[in-house]
CSV table of C-alpha atoms in Angstrom, one decimal:
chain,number,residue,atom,x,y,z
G,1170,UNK,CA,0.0,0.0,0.0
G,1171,UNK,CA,1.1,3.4,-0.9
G,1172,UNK,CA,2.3,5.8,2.2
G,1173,UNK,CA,2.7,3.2,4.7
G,1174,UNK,CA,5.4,3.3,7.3
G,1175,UNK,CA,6.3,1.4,10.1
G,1176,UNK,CA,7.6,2.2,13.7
G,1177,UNK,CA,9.4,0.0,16.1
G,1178,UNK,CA,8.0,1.0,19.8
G,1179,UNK,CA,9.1,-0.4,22.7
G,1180,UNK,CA,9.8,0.7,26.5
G,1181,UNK,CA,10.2,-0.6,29.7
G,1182,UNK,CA,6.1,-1.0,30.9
G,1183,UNK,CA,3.3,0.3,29.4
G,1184,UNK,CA,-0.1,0.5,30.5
G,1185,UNK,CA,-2.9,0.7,27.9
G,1186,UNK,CA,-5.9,0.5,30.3
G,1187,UNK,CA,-9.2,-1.3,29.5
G,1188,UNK,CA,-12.1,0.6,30.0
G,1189,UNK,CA,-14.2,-2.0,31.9
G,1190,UNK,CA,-12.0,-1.7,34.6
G,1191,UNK,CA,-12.9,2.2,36.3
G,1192,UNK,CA,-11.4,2.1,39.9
G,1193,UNK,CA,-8.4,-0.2,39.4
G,1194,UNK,CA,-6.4,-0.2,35.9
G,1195,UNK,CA,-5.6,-3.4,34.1
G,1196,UNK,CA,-4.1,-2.6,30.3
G,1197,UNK,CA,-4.7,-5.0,27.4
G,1198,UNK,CA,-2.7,-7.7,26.4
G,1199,UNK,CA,-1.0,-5.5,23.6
G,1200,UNK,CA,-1.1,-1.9,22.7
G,1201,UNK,CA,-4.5,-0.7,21.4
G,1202,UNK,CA,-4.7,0.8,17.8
G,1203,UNK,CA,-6.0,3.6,19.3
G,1204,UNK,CA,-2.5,4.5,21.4
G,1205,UNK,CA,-0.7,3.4,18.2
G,1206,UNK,CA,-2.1,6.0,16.1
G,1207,UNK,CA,-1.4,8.3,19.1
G,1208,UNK,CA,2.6,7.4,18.7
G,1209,UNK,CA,2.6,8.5,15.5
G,1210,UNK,CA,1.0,11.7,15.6
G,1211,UNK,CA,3.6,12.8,18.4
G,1212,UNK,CA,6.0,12.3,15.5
G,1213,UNK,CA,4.2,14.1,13.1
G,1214,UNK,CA,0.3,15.1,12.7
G,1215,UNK,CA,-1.6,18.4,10.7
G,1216,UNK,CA,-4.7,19.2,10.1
G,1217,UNK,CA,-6.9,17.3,7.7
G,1218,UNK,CA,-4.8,14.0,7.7
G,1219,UNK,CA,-5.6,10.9,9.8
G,1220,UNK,CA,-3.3,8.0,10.6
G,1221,UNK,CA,-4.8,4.4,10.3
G,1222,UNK,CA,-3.0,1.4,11.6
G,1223,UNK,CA,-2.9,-1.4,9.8
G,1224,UNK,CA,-0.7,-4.0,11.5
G,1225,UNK,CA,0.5,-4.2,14.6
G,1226,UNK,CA,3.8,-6.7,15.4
G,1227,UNK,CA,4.3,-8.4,18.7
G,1228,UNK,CA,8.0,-9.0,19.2
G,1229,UNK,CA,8.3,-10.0,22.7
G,1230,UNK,CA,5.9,-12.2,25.2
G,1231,UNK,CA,3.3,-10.6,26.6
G,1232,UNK,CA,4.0,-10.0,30.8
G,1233,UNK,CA,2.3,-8.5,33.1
G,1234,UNK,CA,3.2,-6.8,36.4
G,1235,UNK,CA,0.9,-6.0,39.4
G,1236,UNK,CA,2.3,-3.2,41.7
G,1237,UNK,CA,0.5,-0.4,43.5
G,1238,UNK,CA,0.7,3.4,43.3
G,1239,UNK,CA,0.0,6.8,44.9
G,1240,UNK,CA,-2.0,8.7,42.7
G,1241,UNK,CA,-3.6,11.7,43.2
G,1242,UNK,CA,-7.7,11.7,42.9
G,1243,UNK,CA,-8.2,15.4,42.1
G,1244,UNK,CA,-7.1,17.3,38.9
G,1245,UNK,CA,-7.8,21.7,38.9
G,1246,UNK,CA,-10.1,22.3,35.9
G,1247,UNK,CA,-8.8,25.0,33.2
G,1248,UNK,CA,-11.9,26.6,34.2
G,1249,UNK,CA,-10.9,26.9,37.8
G,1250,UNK,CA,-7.7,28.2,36.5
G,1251,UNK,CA,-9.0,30.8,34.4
G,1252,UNK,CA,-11.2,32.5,36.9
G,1253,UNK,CA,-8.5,32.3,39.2
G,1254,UNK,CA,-7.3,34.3,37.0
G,1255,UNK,CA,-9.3,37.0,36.1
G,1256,UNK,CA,-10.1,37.3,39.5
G,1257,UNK,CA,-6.7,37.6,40.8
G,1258,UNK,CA,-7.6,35.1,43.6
G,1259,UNK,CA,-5.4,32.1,43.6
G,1260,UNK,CA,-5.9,30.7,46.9
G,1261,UNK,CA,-8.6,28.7,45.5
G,1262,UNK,CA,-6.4,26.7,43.6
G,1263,UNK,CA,-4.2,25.5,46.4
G,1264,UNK,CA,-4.3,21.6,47.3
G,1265,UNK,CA,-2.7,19.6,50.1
G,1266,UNK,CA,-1.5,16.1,47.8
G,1267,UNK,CA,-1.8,14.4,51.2
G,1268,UNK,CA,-5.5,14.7,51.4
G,1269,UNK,CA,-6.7,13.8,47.8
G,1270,UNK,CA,-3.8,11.1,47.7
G,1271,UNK,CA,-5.0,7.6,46.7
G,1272,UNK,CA,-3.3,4.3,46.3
G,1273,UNK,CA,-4.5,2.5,43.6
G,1274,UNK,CA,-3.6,-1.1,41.6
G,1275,UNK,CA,-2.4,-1.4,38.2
G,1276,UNK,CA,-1.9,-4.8,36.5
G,1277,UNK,CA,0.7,-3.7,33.5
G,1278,UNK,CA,2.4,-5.0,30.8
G,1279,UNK,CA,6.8,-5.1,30.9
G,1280,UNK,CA,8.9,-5.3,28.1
G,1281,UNK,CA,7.0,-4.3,25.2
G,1282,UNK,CA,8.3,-4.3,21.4
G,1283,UNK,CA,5.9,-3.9,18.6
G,1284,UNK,CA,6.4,-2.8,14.9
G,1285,UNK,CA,3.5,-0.7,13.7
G,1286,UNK,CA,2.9,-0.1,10.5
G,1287,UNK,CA,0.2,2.4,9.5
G,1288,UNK,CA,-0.6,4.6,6.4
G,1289,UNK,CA,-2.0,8.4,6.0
G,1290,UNK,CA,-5.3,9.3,4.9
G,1291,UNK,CA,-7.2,12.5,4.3
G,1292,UNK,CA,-10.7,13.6,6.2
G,1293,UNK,CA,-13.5,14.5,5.3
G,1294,UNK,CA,-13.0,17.9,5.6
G,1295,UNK,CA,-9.2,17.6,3.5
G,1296,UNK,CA,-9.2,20.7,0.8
G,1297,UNK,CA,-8.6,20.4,-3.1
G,1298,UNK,CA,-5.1,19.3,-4.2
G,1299,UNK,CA,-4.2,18.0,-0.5
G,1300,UNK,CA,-1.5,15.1,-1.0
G,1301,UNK,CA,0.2,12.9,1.0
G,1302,UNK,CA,3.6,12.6,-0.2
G,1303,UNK,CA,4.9,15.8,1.2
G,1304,UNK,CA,3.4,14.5,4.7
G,1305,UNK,CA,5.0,11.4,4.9
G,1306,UNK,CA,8.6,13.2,3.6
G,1307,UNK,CA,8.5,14.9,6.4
G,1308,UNK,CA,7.0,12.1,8.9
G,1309,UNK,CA,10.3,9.7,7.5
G,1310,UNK,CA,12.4,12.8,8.6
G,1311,UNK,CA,11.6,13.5,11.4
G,1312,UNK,CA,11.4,9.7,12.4
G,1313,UNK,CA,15.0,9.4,11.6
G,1314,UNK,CA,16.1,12.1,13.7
G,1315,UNK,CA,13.9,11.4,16.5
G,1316,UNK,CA,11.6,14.4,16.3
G,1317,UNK,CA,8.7,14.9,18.4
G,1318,UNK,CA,5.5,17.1,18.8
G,1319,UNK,CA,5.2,15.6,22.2
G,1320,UNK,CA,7.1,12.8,24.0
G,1321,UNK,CA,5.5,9.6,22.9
G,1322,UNK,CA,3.9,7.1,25.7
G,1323,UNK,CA,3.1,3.9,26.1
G,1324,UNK,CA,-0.7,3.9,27.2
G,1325,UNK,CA,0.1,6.4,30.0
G,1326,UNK,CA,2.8,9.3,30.4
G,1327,UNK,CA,4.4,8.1,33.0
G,1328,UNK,CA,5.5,5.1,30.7
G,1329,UNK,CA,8.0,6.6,27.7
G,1330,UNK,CA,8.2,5.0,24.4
G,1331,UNK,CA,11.3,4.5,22.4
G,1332,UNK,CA,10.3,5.1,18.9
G,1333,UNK,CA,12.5,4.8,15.8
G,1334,UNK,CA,11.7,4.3,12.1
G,1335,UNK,CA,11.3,0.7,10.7
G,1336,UNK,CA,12.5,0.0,6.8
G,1337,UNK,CA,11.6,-3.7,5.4
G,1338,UNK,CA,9.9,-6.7,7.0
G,1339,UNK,CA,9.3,-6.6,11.0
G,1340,UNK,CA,11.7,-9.1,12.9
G,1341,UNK,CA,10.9,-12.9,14.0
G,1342,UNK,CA,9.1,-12.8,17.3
G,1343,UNK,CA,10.0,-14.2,20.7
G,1344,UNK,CA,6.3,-15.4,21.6
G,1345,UNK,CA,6.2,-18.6,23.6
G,1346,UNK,CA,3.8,-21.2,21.5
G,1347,UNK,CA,0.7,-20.5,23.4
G,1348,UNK,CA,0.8,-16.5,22.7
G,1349,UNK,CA,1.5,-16.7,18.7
G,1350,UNK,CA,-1.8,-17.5,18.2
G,1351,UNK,CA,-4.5,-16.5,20.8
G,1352,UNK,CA,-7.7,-14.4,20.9
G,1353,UNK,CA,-7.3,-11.4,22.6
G,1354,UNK,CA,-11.0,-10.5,23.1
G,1355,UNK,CA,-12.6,-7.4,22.3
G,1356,UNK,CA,-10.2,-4.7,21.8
G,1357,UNK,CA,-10.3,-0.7,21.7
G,1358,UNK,CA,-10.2,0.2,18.4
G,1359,UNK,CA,-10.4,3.8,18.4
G,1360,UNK,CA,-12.4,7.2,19.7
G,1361,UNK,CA,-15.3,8.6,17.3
G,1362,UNK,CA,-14.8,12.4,18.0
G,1363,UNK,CA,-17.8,13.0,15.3
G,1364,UNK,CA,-19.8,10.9,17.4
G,1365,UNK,CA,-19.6,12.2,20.9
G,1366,UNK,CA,-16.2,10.7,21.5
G,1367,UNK,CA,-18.1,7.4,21.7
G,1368,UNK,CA,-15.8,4.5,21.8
G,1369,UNK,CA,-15.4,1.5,18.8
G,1370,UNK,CA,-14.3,-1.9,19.3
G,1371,UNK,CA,-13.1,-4.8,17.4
G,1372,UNK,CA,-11.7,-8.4,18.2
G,1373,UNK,CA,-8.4,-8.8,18.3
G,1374,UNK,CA,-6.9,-11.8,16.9
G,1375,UNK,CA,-3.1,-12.9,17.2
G,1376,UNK,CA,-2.2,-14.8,14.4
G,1377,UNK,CA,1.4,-15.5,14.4
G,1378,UNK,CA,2.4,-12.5,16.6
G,1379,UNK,CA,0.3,-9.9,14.4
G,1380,UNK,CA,-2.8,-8.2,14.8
G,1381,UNK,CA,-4.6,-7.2,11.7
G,1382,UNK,CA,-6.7,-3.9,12.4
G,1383,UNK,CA,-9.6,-3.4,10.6
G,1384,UNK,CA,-10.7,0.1,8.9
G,1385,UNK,CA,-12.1,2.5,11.6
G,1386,UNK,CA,-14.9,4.3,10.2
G,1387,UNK,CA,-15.8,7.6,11.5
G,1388,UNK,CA,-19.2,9.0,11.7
G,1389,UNK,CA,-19.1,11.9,8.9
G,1390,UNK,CA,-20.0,15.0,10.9
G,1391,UNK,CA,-23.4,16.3,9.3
């Protein structure tokens, strides 16, 4: 296919948490298309242009890690900021971390290594002569010389990704037998922003350490 590209992520832990779990996090098996397309628009992302993953490569078996963590419950709105603000009054904002402090359990995955590939498309809303080529030119570059928008995660910021461009095929796994080929259950595929950010799912197969994603289709905003 025309204006795909590949990445190879990987990191120390990652957490890409399910959504059926609210007070306690438990992440996937393997990273969720939806985080994958968030890697690559920290490399590079514009206006009108939409990255759509395709394949995702699982290098290395699939371990999880319990541990428990202090996190804080409370966040200050931008709204709370802002009148803050404009009313000059900033005692409002002020928040003792040992009060709103929680300790909470996260079942996480270590060692991950994927290859993604994905490929560019254009929205809905994409003008009259928009290409792709020019995008991707400058997505390869800055790939290569490990240029970010933002700092890429894995699943949550507190877990960095080490991204670098990947040229030719992706590398023989390490799964153990009874990972090559398993059914990962329903999976987050991606967010609908044109439909009230409501979220869309898909099954998630391993066949042979790869997961074929299938097209997400957003709702075309009337």
């Amino acid at each position: 296919m025309p204006h795909r590209v590949a990445l190879r992520v990987s990191g120390s832990r990652a957490c890409f948490s399910s959504p059926e779990f609210k007070t306690e996090r438990a992440s996937y098996g393997v990273i969720t298309p939806s985080a994958a397309r968030g890697i690559f628009e920290a490399v590079y992302w514009r206006r009108r242009l939409r990255w759509v993953i395709d394949q995702i490569h699982v290098l290395k078996p699939i371990r999880f890690q319990s541990l428990t963590r202090n996190e804080v419950g409370e966040r200050i709105s931008a709204v709370s900021v802002r009148q803050a603000m404009r009313d000059g009054d900033f005692q409002c904002l002020q928040r003792n971390a040992a009060d709103i402090r929680q300790r909470r359990a996260s079942t996480i995955l270590v060692n991950v290594d994927y290859v993604i590939s994905a490929h560019l498309s254009l929205t809905d809303d994409a003008r009259t002569g928009d290409r792709l080529d020019e995008p991707l030119t400058i997505f390869r570059r800055r790939a290569q010389r490990g240029q970010y928008f933002r700092s890429p995660y894995l699943g949550t910021r507190e877990f960095p990704a080490d991204v670098a461009l990947w040229e030719g095929p992706a590398p023989e796994h390490q799964l153990p037998a009874d990972q090559r080929d398993c059914d990962l259950g329903q999976m987050l595929l991606d967010i609908d922003y044109a439909d009230n950010h409501a979220a869309r799912f898909f099954h998630a197969i391993l066949r042979d350490g790869i997961i074929s994603v299938p097209p997400f289709v957003a709702t075309v905003r009337p």
